XYZ file of C-alpha atoms in Angstrom:
572
model
C 24.396 59.235 49.820
C 22.687 59.547 46.464
C 25.897 59.014 44.451
C 26.840 55.959 46.467
C 23.416 54.346 46.003
C 23.370 55.139 42.272
C 26.815 53.597 41.912
C 25.580 50.453 43.573
C 22.545 50.373 41.231
C 24.561 50.755 38.022
C 27.106 48.234 39.331
C 24.338 45.631 39.418
C 24.711 45.024 43.137
C 22.073 42.769 44.637
C 18.790 44.477 45.499
C 18.710 43.507 49.241
C 22.186 44.990 49.641
C 21.204 48.243 47.865
C 17.992 48.619 49.878
C 19.818 47.922 53.174
C 22.441 50.572 52.397
C 19.707 53.027 51.424
C 17.823 52.392 54.691
C 20.972 52.774 56.748
C 21.831 56.028 54.968
C 18.386 57.490 55.749
C 18.576 56.275 59.344
C 21.932 58.048 59.791
C 20.682 61.190 58.124
C 17.394 61.521 60.039
C 18.197 59.546 63.183
C 15.302 57.123 63.064
C 14.429 53.558 61.966
C 13.757 52.763 58.318
C 11.812 49.966 56.566
C 11.490 49.197 52.834
C 8.753 46.722 51.878
C 8.160 45.361 48.343
C 4.828 44.353 46.803
C 4.658 40.740 45.631
C 3.666 39.833 42.005
C 0.057 39.218 43.120
C -0.040 42.823 44.387
C -1.758 41.672 47.598
C 1.113 41.282 50.090
C 4.172 43.233 51.229
C 7.477 41.552 51.972
C 10.504 42.933 53.792
C 13.116 44.294 51.412
C 15.205 46.025 54.079
C 14.864 46.952 57.758
C 18.396 46.836 59.064
C 17.751 48.515 62.430
C 14.228 47.311 63.181
C 13.849 44.439 65.640
C 14.108 41.079 63.864
C 10.839 39.940 65.476
C 9.006 42.925 64.071
C 10.433 42.381 60.546
C 9.466 38.743 60.731
C 5.905 39.633 61.824
C 5.290 42.179 59.043
C 6.816 39.998 56.316
C 3.811 39.065 54.176
C 1.631 41.947 55.379
C -1.668 42.078 53.480
C -2.436 45.458 51.924
C -5.772 47.182 52.285
C -7.564 49.968 54.139
C -6.840 50.094 57.884
C -3.843 47.746 57.469
C -1.376 50.030 59.226
C 0.715 52.744 57.648
C 2.458 50.576 55.005
C -0.535 48.373 54.133
C -2.769 51.390 53.700
C -0.174 53.379 51.693
C 0.343 50.432 49.331
C -3.411 50.024 48.955
C -4.208 53.712 48.328
C -0.989 54.643 46.526
C -0.688 57.705 48.731
C 1.529 58.624 51.717
C 0.137 57.727 55.144
C 1.341 59.730 58.201
C 0.551 58.134 61.585
C 1.908 60.337 64.379
C 0.677 58.103 67.191
C 0.238 54.425 66.483
C -1.520 53.822 69.777
C -4.454 56.047 68.896
C -4.601 55.989 65.078
C -7.562 54.012 63.652
C -5.513 52.863 60.544
C -3.682 50.458 62.760
C -5.740 47.435 63.833
C -5.355 46.311 67.426
C -3.062 43.347 66.817
C -0.766 45.522 64.675
C -0.768 48.214 67.383
C 0.199 45.704 70.023
C 3.000 44.404 67.789
C 4.447 47.900 67.190
C 4.086 49.052 70.784
C 5.692 45.826 72.044
C 8.860 46.796 70.153
C 8.609 50.479 71.255
C 7.492 51.840 67.901
C 5.156 54.832 68.476
C 4.897 56.625 65.080
C 5.137 55.502 61.394
C 5.226 57.533 58.184
C 4.866 55.419 55.024
C 5.180 56.550 51.384
C 4.296 54.255 48.437
C 7.106 53.510 45.980
C 5.460 54.177 42.590
C 6.677 53.373 39.088
C 6.426 56.041 36.359
C 3.115 54.467 35.407
C 1.984 54.835 39.054
C 2.092 51.119 39.703
C 2.859 50.389 43.384
C 6.228 48.683 43.787
C 6.378 48.764 47.591
C 6.567 51.222 50.541
C 9.240 53.301 52.242
C 8.558 53.850 55.978
C 10.129 55.690 58.907
C 9.478 54.479 62.458
C 9.886 56.626 65.554
C 10.198 55.582 69.179
C 7.899 58.429 70.203
C 4.781 60.026 68.734
C 5.736 62.717 66.267
C 4.831 64.421 62.998
C 7.243 64.747 60.060
C 9.328 67.843 59.557
C 9.551 69.256 56.002
C 13.223 68.275 55.679
C 12.370 64.720 56.733
C 9.659 64.482 54.069
C 12.196 65.659 51.492
C 14.594 62.888 52.532
C 11.783 60.339 52.348
C 10.863 61.537 48.868
C 14.490 61.250 47.695
C 14.893 57.853 49.311
C 11.641 56.627 47.741
C 12.934 57.700 44.346
C 16.203 55.833 44.873
C 14.316 52.737 46.053
C 12.143 52.903 42.926
C 15.232 52.973 40.714
C 16.785 50.029 42.526
C 13.592 47.966 42.498
C 12.813 48.707 38.842
C 16.353 47.857 37.760
C 16.257 44.651 39.789
C 12.920 43.780 38.228
C 14.248 44.565 34.771
C 17.291 42.414 35.413
C 15.037 39.620 36.638
C 12.896 39.949 33.534
C 16.051 39.976 31.414
C 17.395 36.919 33.186
C 14.095 35.148 32.753
C 14.002 36.193 29.114
C 17.547 34.976 28.607
C 16.699 31.725 30.356
C 13.630 31.285 28.196
C 15.713 32.056 25.117
C 18.394 29.643 26.255
C 15.822 26.928 26.837
C 14.133 27.675 23.531
C 17.491 27.848 21.796
C 18.846 24.631 23.275
C 15.599 22.648 23.186
C 14.268 23.948 19.878
C 13.417 21.110 17.477
C 14.982 23.138 14.661
C 18.753 23.265 14.249
C 19.989 26.764 15.125
C 23.326 28.567 15.458
C 24.768 32.044 15.803
C 27.995 33.337 14.238
C 29.941 36.513 14.869
C 30.893 39.085 12.238
C 33.657 36.785 10.970
C 31.388 33.741 10.536
C 32.731 31.992 13.647
C 30.220 29.870 15.532
C 29.351 31.404 18.912
C 26.306 29.374 19.842
C 24.889 26.099 18.530
C 21.890 24.219 19.871
C 21.384 20.540 20.575
C 19.226 19.978 17.483
C 22.066 21.077 15.182
C 24.576 18.951 17.062
C 22.276 15.943 16.699
C 21.712 16.740 13.032
C 25.406 16.920 12.134
C 26.715 14.417 14.704
C 29.127 16.828 16.465
C 29.227 18.083 20.036
C 28.891 21.793 20.736
C 32.491 21.902 21.951
C 33.650 20.502 18.589
C 31.732 23.147 16.653
C 32.120 26.345 18.646
C 35.008 28.552 17.519
C 35.044 27.131 14.001
C 33.755 28.835 10.874
C 30.197 27.783 10.037
C 31.288 26.983 6.466
C 33.666 24.283 7.747
C 30.729 21.883 8.062
C 29.626 22.156 4.442
C 30.814 19.835 1.670
C 34.358 20.914 0.656
C 33.406 22.343 -2.731
C 30.845 24.730 -1.157
C 32.918 26.075 1.755
C 34.727 28.993 0.160
C 31.590 30.372 -1.481
C 29.721 30.028 1.835
C 32.425 31.993 3.761
C 32.174 34.832 1.261
C 28.367 34.752 1.401
C 28.364 34.992 5.221
C 30.681 38.021 5.225
C 28.644 39.712 2.499
C 25.381 39.242 4.408
C 26.924 40.704 7.567
C 28.447 43.685 5.801
C 25.313 44.754 3.868
C 21.718 45.509 4.747
C 20.210 43.784 1.721
C 17.321 41.406 2.469
C 18.457 37.858 3.163
C 16.632 35.158 1.248
C 16.567 31.551 2.343
C 19.244 29.405 0.745
C 19.976 25.724 0.226
C 23.310 24.300 1.411
C 24.949 20.899 1.404
C 26.245 19.893 4.826
C 28.520 16.969 5.624
C 27.774 15.021 8.797
C 30.446 13.570 11.017
C 29.836 10.068 9.604
C 30.195 11.333 6.015
C 26.558 11.624 4.992
C 25.542 14.594 2.884
C 22.455 16.518 4.003
C 20.622 19.101 1.949
C 19.761 21.965 4.325
C 17.518 24.975 3.853
C 18.982 27.945 5.786
C 16.953 30.904 7.110
C 19.062 33.802 8.425
C 18.632 37.165 10.125
C 21.013 39.864 11.404
C 21.243 40.569 15.167
C 22.333 44.112 16.059
C 23.767 45.810 19.135
C 22.531 48.962 20.869
C 24.044 51.133 18.172
C 22.334 49.187 15.386
C 25.521 47.606 14.066
C 25.234 44.022 12.741
C 27.054 41.661 15.080
C 26.748 38.443 13.081
C 24.086 36.085 11.761
C 21.467 33.879 13.357
C 20.653 30.845 11.251
C 17.915 28.230 11.470
C 18.585 25.055 9.525
C 15.865 22.805 8.097
C 16.884 19.368 6.853
C 15.102 18.981 3.505
C 17.008 15.868 2.392
C 14.013 13.605 2.964
C 11.710 16.121 1.338
C 13.937 16.358 -1.744
C 14.213 12.578 -1.871
C 10.442 12.360 -1.564
C 10.017 14.976 -4.278
C 12.432 13.041 -6.475
C 10.569 9.797 -5.807
C 7.287 11.602 -6.477
C 8.641 12.969 -9.753
C 9.822 9.488 -10.731
C 6.441 8.045 -9.796
C 4.692 10.774 -11.768
C 6.912 9.998 -14.760
C 6.163 6.302 -14.323
C 2.449 7.047 -14.080
C 2.548 9.241 -17.185
C 4.469 6.565 -19.062
C 2.041 3.842 -18.007
C -0.914 6.136 -18.673
C 0.275 7.164 -22.111
C 1.694 3.839 -23.308
C -0.759 1.427 -21.705
C -2.382 -1.016 -24.125
C -5.706 -0.648 -22.315
C -7.767 2.526 -22.195
C -7.418 4.662 -19.049
C -9.435 7.710 -18.024
C -9.682 9.988 -14.985
C -13.396 10.600 -14.419
C -15.147 13.381 -12.473
C -18.179 12.779 -10.256
C -20.679 13.255 -13.116
C -18.970 10.571 -15.204
C -17.105 12.878 -17.588
C -13.513 11.980 -18.588
C -11.165 14.753 -17.465
C -8.082 13.013 -18.850
C -7.714 10.096 -21.262
C -4.863 8.117 -22.760
C -4.213 7.368 -26.466
C -5.366 3.752 -26.141
C -8.862 4.910 -25.132
C -9.008 7.302 -28.091
C -7.969 4.511 -30.454
C -10.527 2.172 -28.911
C -13.485 4.562 -29.296
C -12.361 6.535 -32.354
C -12.569 9.915 -30.574
C -9.633 12.228 -29.890
C -8.967 13.358 -26.298
C -10.861 16.657 -26.636
C -13.911 14.897 -28.082
C -13.915 12.303 -25.302
C -13.804 15.036 -22.653
C -16.944 16.588 -24.129
C -18.951 13.406 -23.480
C -19.899 11.453 -20.394
C -19.271 7.744 -20.285
C -23.043 7.206 -20.208
C -23.483 9.078 -23.518
C -21.182 6.645 -25.381
C -22.550 3.538 -23.660
C -24.899 1.099 -25.410
C -28.469 1.961 -24.311
C -29.024 -1.490 -22.821
C -26.001 -1.090 -20.488
C -26.496 2.515 -19.294
C -28.626 1.886 -16.206
C -26.468 -0.848 -14.661
C -23.239 1.133 -15.064
C -24.825 4.398 -13.833
C -26.116 2.741 -10.654
C -22.679 1.332 -9.799
C -20.976 4.675 -10.506
C -23.374 6.570 -8.223
C -22.629 4.088 -5.414
C -18.922 4.720 -6.015
C -19.339 8.512 -5.785
C -21.518 8.232 -2.669
C -18.900 6.113 -0.881
C -20.994 2.926 -0.777
C -18.232 1.086 -2.644
C -14.584 1.742 -3.525
C -14.517 0.017 -6.915
C -16.523 -2.095 -9.322
C -15.989 -4.199 -12.470
C -18.462 -4.934 -15.251
C -18.576 -6.004 -18.878
C -20.450 -3.508 -21.024
C -20.787 -2.214 -24.559
C -19.539 1.172 -25.728
C -20.428 2.885 -28.993
C -17.524 3.949 -31.195
C -17.593 7.195 -33.130
C -18.327 5.189 -36.302
C -21.284 3.504 -34.563
C -19.656 0.108 -34.094
C -20.092 -1.693 -30.800
C -17.050 -2.213 -28.605
C -17.373 -4.873 -25.924
C -15.213 -3.914 -22.942
C -14.273 -4.981 -19.441
C -14.532 -1.805 -17.308
C -12.809 -1.485 -13.903
C -13.508 1.748 -11.972
C -11.832 2.760 -8.659
C -12.478 5.856 -6.515
C -9.788 8.281 -5.351
C -10.808 10.121 -2.180
C -9.388 12.774 0.136
C -10.591 11.557 3.492
C -14.234 10.762 2.810
C -14.591 13.240 -0.056
C -14.683 11.889 -3.616
C -11.993 13.470 -5.810
C -12.131 11.504 -9.059
C -12.290 7.957 -10.365
C -9.816 5.929 -12.399
C -11.457 3.944 -15.177
C -9.587 1.187 -17.032
C -11.204 -0.108 -20.219
C -10.082 -3.358 -21.856
C -11.353 -4.122 -25.375
C -12.797 -7.649 -25.267
C -14.693 -7.499 -28.584
C -12.477 -10.227 -30.047
C -12.909 -12.310 -26.930
C -16.676 -11.897 -27.100
C -16.653 -12.960 -30.776
C -14.550 -15.977 -29.829
C -17.048 -16.791 -27.103
C -19.931 -16.457 -29.568
C -18.075 -18.644 -32.089
C -17.400 -21.120 -29.315
C -21.055 -21.140 -28.303
C -22.027 -21.685 -31.943
C -19.432 -24.436 -32.211
C -20.710 -26.017 -29.015
C -24.240 -25.876 -30.409
C -23.015 -27.605 -33.582
C -21.133 -30.165 -31.526
C -24.236 -30.731 -29.428
C -26.307 -31.188 -32.597
C -23.654 -33.548 -34.010
C -23.706 -35.482 -30.741
C -27.481 -35.668 -30.943
C -27.316 -36.958 -34.541
C -24.503 -39.347 -33.614
C -26.519 -40.695 -30.715
C -29.515 -41.117 -33.005
C -27.353 -42.927 -35.588
C -25.820 -44.998 -32.817
C -29.287 -46.019 -31.685
C -30.127 -46.923 -35.295
C -26.888 -48.903 -35.636
C -27.651 -50.590 -32.344
C -31.047 -51.575 -33.641
C -29.452 -52.755 -36.907
C -26.869 -54.678 -34.940
C -29.628 -56.281 -32.930
C -31.452 -57.117 -36.163
C -28.220 -58.491 -37.699
C -27.613 -60.500 -34.579
C -31.100 -61.907 -34.888
C -30.467 -62.571 -38.612
C -27.164 -64.199 -37.742
C -28.850 -66.356 -35.146
C -31.510 -67.255 -37.703
C -28.825 -68.037 -40.304
C -26.940 -70.146 -37.812
C -30.140 -71.935 -36.910
C -30.855 -72.477 -40.595
C -27.307 -73.726 -41.133
C -27.674 -76.102 -38.239
C -30.975 -77.311 -39.653
C -29.377 -77.684 -43.093
C -26.479 -79.563 -41.584
C -28.867 -81.826 -39.769
C -30.768 -82.353 -43.003
C -27.598 -83.068 -44.970
C -26.449 -85.437 -42.283
C -29.717 -87.380 -42.595
C -29.708 -87.146 -46.392
C -26.085 -88.248 -46.655
C -26.847 -91.200 -44.454
C -29.774 -92.154 -46.683
C -27.653 -91.721 -49.839
C -24.597 -93.500 -48.470
C -26.584 -96.628 -47.734
C -27.534 -97.419 -51.374
C -24.118 -96.188 -52.571
C -22.392 -98.587 -50.242
C -24.701 -101.286 -51.644
C -23.699 -100.389 -55.198
C -20.024 -100.357 -54.282
C -20.391 -103.713 -52.555
C -22.244 -105.305 -55.432
C -19.742 -104.007 -57.987
C -16.979 -105.499 -55.931
C -18.824 -108.842 -55.978
C -19.472 -108.498 -59.711
C -15.824 -107.919 -60.382
C -15.065 -111.143 -58.603
C -17.117 -113.140 -61.159
C -16.189 -114.198 -64.687
C -16.727 -111.129 -66.809
C -15.496 -110.056 -70.100
C -12.920 -107.383 -70.227
C -15.465 -104.822 -71.392
C -17.854 -105.836 -68.620
C -15.112 -105.529 -66.060
C -14.384 -102.019 -67.297
C -18.035 -101.106 -67.006
C -18.414 -102.606 -63.568
C -15.171 -101.014 -62.402
C -16.333 -97.647 -63.740
C -19.615 -98.009 -61.865
C -17.659 -98.959 -58.790
C -15.407 -95.931 -59.102
C -18.300 -93.560 -59.810
C -20.167 -94.855 -56.810
C -17.051 -94.444 -54.718
C -16.591 -90.865 -55.981
C -20.257 -90.073 -55.406
C -19.866 -91.364 -51.872
C -16.884 -89.038 -51.484
C -18.960 -86.119 -52.802
C -21.611 -86.940 -50.235
C -18.911 -86.949 -47.554
C -17.593 -83.590 -48.811
C -21.083 -82.060 -48.744
C -21.491 -83.311 -45.213
C -18.090 -81.835 -44.287
C -19.063 -78.504 -45.868
C -22.225 -78.390 -43.822
C -20.142 -79.084 -40.762
C -17.864 -76.164 -41.712
C -20.831 -73.838 -41.959
C -22.030 -75.028 -38.588
C -18.486 -74.612 -37.212
C -18.405 -78.347 -36.453
C -15.881 -79.444 -39.077
C -13.422 -82.067 -37.832
C -10.279 -82.793 -39.846
C -9.526 -86.530 -40.217
C -5.872 -86.752 -41.136
C -4.588 -89.946 -42.737
C -1.810 -90.999 -45.062
C -2.683 -91.547 -48.745
C -0.985 -91.979 -52.150
C -1.552 -89.046 -54.472
C -1.151 -91.256 -57.595
C -4.013 -93.516 -56.447
C -6.332 -90.527 -55.983
C -5.406 -89.122 -59.348
C -5.812 -92.546 -61.028
C -9.350 -92.916 -59.657
C -10.265 -89.516 -60.999
C -8.781 -90.391 -64.376
C -10.602 -93.762 -64.472
C -13.931 -92.049 -63.828
C -13.460 -89.659 -66.734
C -11.864 -92.120 -69.138
C -15.154 -93.752 -70.224
C -16.651 -90.447 -71.298
C -13.346 -89.450 -72.953
C -13.175 -92.678 -74.933
C -16.755 -92.158 -76.155
C -15.623 -88.814 -77.504
C -12.469 -90.170 -79.055
C -10.189 -88.600 -76.480
C -7.270 -90.204 -74.747
C -6.557 -89.320 -71.112
C -3.094 -89.752 -69.621
C -1.521 -88.856 -66.233
C 1.918 -87.401 -65.771
C 3.193 -86.750 -62.240
C 6.337 -84.735 -61.759
C 9.122 -86.572 -59.993
C 9.371 -83.770 -57.396
C 5.818 -84.499 -56.137
C 5.924 -86.705 -53.046
C 4.324 -90.090 -53.565
C 2.718 -90.245 -50.098
C 0.891 -87.380 -48.349
C -1.139 -86.800 -45.192
C -4.549 -85.102 -45.471
C -8.307 -85.466 -45.244
């Protein structure tokens, strides 16, 4: 019996089948009924593991029996961990009335129950013998029960171990398949035996396409041979395995940079059976590191070559890093600048305003500020600057500030020159306005003088008009009388005299007319009286007027008119 049951146990037969065969074997050997109950995981209830010859109704009734004192033979044995011998169920106080009635209904009169204990004395279940009559156990029967209990313990423990193993394997399978990290296992030749979903998704292959192939087949071609050799070397030695970086090729041709972490699984004899490998895709990280390095290089280039001064400033206002432009601006080298605070090289009149803004920045009341302030160079000269300061924080905690300083000394001088120029322009405008007012007054005075002059000219013209009228009257009389005199009998000399008087009077009348015309011109009232005349007649009258005086002086006047001169003209 023992050999047969052990064979079934090592053959991994199902536990109900093993327990049923064990119960049947004991029943045949002793000639009674056998029951094997198992304790549930809560260790509060017993469930039927085997009872091949007991009435089905009885097995069904005791399935789920609660353990405890006075819970029948099996319930009490499981509770106390000790054998319970009930020779007469009908009279034994360990059996409650409803349990008694149940047993007696099916003709069961005695029950001996032994707890099935693990090596650590943990109750696994009970092994019980039922009799159809009241009886006490014989020594040989107790020996059989003890042997059967031992066999039941082995079967139950192995079944529990197998269940734990199955659960462990299931958990491993779930963890393996559902792990977010790519994972595979290879045998001692580097052939893929297991690959999880994360690795399939990473490389773009199905598990069926990968299993059975060498793990190195999925690397870039130039790395495959070295990887095959590395896998075999790691399997064949016991040297520690460091993480490594490999270049994988995805199904769609993309190259991924993978960080591999490996360990060696072993069998029961301690021999290495292959490699287990977890793969971490670090392509994005490397790209990010590359981008970060490029950005750092760009920052350093901008920082070092910037035309404006740049400084990284701690929370007390001390430069912790400065660029060459700031050193050139202030005349200090980098080490000297880092020994000062910004306040210590600020013009005294600008310290308080800048310090207040910087404290607000450090306290988190503002993220940045911009001011124009004066710094003091090493040589004592003043540097006007436009300062922009921004905070760099980690969460809410201030880390440092970035200060950018632009030299605006030249701009300030230009502004001062412009203000001075504007003041000069304003003064010139004031003087010009004053001169304009003076000119306006002078113009008004000139206009008054002009009006006075015009009035005077008009008065003079009026006077000349009256005077010319008064003069022309006697002159016309003289001219008329000389004309009458020339009509009388006169000597030749007298005629010359009278004619001369006539001509002089006529000329004087013309002079009076010309004076009157001139006055009209001054008064802008001149009227041109155009008429035809003979130039020779005009010239002859002029010559006649002057001839008398010329003769008295012994001079002879003569008139010569060029033939090209027209004889008749039009004029006033």
